[in-house]
XYZ file of N, CA and C in Angstrom:
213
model
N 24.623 -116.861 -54.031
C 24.719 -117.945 -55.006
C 23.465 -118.816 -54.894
N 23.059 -119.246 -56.095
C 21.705 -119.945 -56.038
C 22.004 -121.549 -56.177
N 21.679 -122.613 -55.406
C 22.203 -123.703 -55.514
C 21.904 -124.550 -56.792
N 20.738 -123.937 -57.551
C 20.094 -124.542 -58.530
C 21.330 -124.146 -59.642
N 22.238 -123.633 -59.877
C 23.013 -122.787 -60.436
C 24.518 -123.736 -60.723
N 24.654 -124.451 -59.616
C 25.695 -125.462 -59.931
C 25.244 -126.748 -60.308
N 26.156 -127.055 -61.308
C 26.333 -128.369 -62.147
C 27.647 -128.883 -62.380
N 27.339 -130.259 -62.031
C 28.658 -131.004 -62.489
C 29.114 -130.553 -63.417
N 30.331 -130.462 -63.395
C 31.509 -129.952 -64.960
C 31.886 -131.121 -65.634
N 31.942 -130.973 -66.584
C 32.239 -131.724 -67.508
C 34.231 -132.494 -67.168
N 33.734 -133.509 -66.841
C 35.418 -134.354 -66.753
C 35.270 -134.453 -64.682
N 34.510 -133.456 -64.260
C 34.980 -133.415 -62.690
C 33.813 -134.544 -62.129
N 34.785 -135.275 -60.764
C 34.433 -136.139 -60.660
C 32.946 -135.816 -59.143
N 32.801 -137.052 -59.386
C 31.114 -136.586 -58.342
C 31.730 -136.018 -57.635
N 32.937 -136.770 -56.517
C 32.987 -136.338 -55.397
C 33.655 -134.743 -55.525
N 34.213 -134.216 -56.427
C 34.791 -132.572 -56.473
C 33.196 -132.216 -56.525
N 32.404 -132.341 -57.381
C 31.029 -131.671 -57.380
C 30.025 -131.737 -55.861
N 30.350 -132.755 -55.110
C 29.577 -132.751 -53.884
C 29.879 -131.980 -52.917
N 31.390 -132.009 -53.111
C 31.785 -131.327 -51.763
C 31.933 -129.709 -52.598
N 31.859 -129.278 -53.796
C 31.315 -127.748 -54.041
C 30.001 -127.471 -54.004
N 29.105 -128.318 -54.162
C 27.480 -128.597 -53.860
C 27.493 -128.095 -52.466
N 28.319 -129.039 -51.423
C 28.095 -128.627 -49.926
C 28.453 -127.511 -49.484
N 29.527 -127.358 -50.329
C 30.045 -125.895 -49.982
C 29.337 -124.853 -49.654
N 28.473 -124.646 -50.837
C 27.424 -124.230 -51.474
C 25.880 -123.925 -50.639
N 25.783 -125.150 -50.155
C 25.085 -125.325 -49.175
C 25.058 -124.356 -47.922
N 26.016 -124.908 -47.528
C 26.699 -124.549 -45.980
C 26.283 -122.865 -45.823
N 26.732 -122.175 -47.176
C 26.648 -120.963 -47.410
C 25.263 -120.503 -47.393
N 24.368 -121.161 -47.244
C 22.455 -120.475 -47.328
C 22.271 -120.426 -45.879
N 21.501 -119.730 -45.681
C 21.088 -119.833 -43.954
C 19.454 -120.761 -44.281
N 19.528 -121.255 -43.297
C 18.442 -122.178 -43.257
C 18.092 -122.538 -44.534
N 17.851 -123.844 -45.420
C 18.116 -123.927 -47.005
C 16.997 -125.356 -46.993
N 16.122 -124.872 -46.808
C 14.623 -125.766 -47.613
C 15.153 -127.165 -47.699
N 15.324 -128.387 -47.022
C 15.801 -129.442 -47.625
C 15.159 -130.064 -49.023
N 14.259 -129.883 -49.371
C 13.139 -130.465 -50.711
C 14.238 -129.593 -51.860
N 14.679 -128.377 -51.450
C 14.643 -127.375 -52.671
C 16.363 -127.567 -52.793
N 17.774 -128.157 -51.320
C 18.395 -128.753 -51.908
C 18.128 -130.199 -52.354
N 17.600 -130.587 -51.995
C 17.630 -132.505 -53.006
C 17.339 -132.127 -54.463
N 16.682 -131.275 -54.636
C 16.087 -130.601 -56.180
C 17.646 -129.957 -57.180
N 17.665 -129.171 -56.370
C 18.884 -128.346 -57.077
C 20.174 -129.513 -56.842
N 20.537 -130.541 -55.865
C 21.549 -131.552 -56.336
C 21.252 -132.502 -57.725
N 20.275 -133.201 -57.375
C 19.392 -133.778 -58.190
C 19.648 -133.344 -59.982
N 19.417 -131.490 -60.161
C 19.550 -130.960 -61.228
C 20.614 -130.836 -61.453
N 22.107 -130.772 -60.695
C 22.985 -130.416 -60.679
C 23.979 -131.850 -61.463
N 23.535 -132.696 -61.697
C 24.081 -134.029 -61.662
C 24.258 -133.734 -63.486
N 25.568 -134.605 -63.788
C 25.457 -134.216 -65.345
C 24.143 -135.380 -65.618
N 23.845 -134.414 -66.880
C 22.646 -135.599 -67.697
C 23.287 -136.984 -68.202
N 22.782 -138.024 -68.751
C 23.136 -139.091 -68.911
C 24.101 -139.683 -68.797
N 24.777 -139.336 -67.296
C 25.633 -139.811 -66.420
C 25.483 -141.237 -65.851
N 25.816 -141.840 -65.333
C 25.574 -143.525 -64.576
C 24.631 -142.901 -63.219
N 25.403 -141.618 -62.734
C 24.557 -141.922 -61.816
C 22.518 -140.626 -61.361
N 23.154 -140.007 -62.956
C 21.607 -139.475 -63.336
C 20.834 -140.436 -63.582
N 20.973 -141.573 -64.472
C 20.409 -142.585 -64.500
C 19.667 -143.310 -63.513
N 20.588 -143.715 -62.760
C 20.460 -144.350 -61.061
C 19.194 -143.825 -60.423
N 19.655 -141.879 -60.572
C 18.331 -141.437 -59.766
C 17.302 -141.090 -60.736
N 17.111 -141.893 -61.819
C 15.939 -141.430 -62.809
C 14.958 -142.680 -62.084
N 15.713 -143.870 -62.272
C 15.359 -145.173 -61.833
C 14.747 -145.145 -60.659
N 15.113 -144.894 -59.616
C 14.712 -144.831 -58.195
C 14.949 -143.634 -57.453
N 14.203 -142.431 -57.677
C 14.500 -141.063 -57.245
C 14.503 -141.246 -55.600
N 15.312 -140.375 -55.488
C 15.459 -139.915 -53.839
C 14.504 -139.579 -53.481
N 14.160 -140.235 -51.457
C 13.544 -139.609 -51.003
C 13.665 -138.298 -50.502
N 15.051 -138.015 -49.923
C 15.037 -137.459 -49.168
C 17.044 -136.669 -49.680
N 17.618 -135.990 -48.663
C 18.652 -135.766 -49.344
C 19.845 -137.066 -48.726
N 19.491 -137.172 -47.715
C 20.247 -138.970 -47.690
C 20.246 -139.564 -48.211
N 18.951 -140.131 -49.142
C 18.915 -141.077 -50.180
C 19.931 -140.827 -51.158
N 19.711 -139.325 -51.279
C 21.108 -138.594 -52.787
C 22.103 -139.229 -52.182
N 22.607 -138.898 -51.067
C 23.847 -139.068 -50.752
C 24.208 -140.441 -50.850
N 23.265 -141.347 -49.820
C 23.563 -143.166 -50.038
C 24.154 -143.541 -51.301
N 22.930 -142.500 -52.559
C 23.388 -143.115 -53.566
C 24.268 -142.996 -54.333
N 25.063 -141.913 -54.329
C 26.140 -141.158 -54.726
C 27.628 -141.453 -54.086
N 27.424 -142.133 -52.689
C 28.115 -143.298 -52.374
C 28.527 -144.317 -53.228
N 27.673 -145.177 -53.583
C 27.308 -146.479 -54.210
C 28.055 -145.968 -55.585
């Protein structure tokens, strides 16, 4: 499975999409951190509150995603 490949669904809420994101994750052996923050990042629905958020002040790092996906 390619992580760039999942996207939020339409109606599902962040947190069902993060923890299938991680899922997702978990499943790569050793997994580029730049190339997941990228593929979460893409994965986010478009003109969502919190695509917005990270248009505004992009992540550094994949903590930053997460802090902000918190919030």
């Amino acid at each position: 499975m390619f992580l760039s490949t999942i996207e939020k669904r339409s109606g599902e809420t962040l947190r069902s999409f993060l923890e299938r994101f991680n899922a997702a994750v978990a499943s790569v052996d050793r997994p580029e951190p730049s190339m997941v923050l990228m593929a979460a990042i893409t994965g986010v629905q478009k003109r969502s509150e919190f695509s917005n958020s990270l248009t505004r002040d992009p992540p550094k790092d994949i903590d930053d995603f997460y802090s902000e996906a918190k919030r």
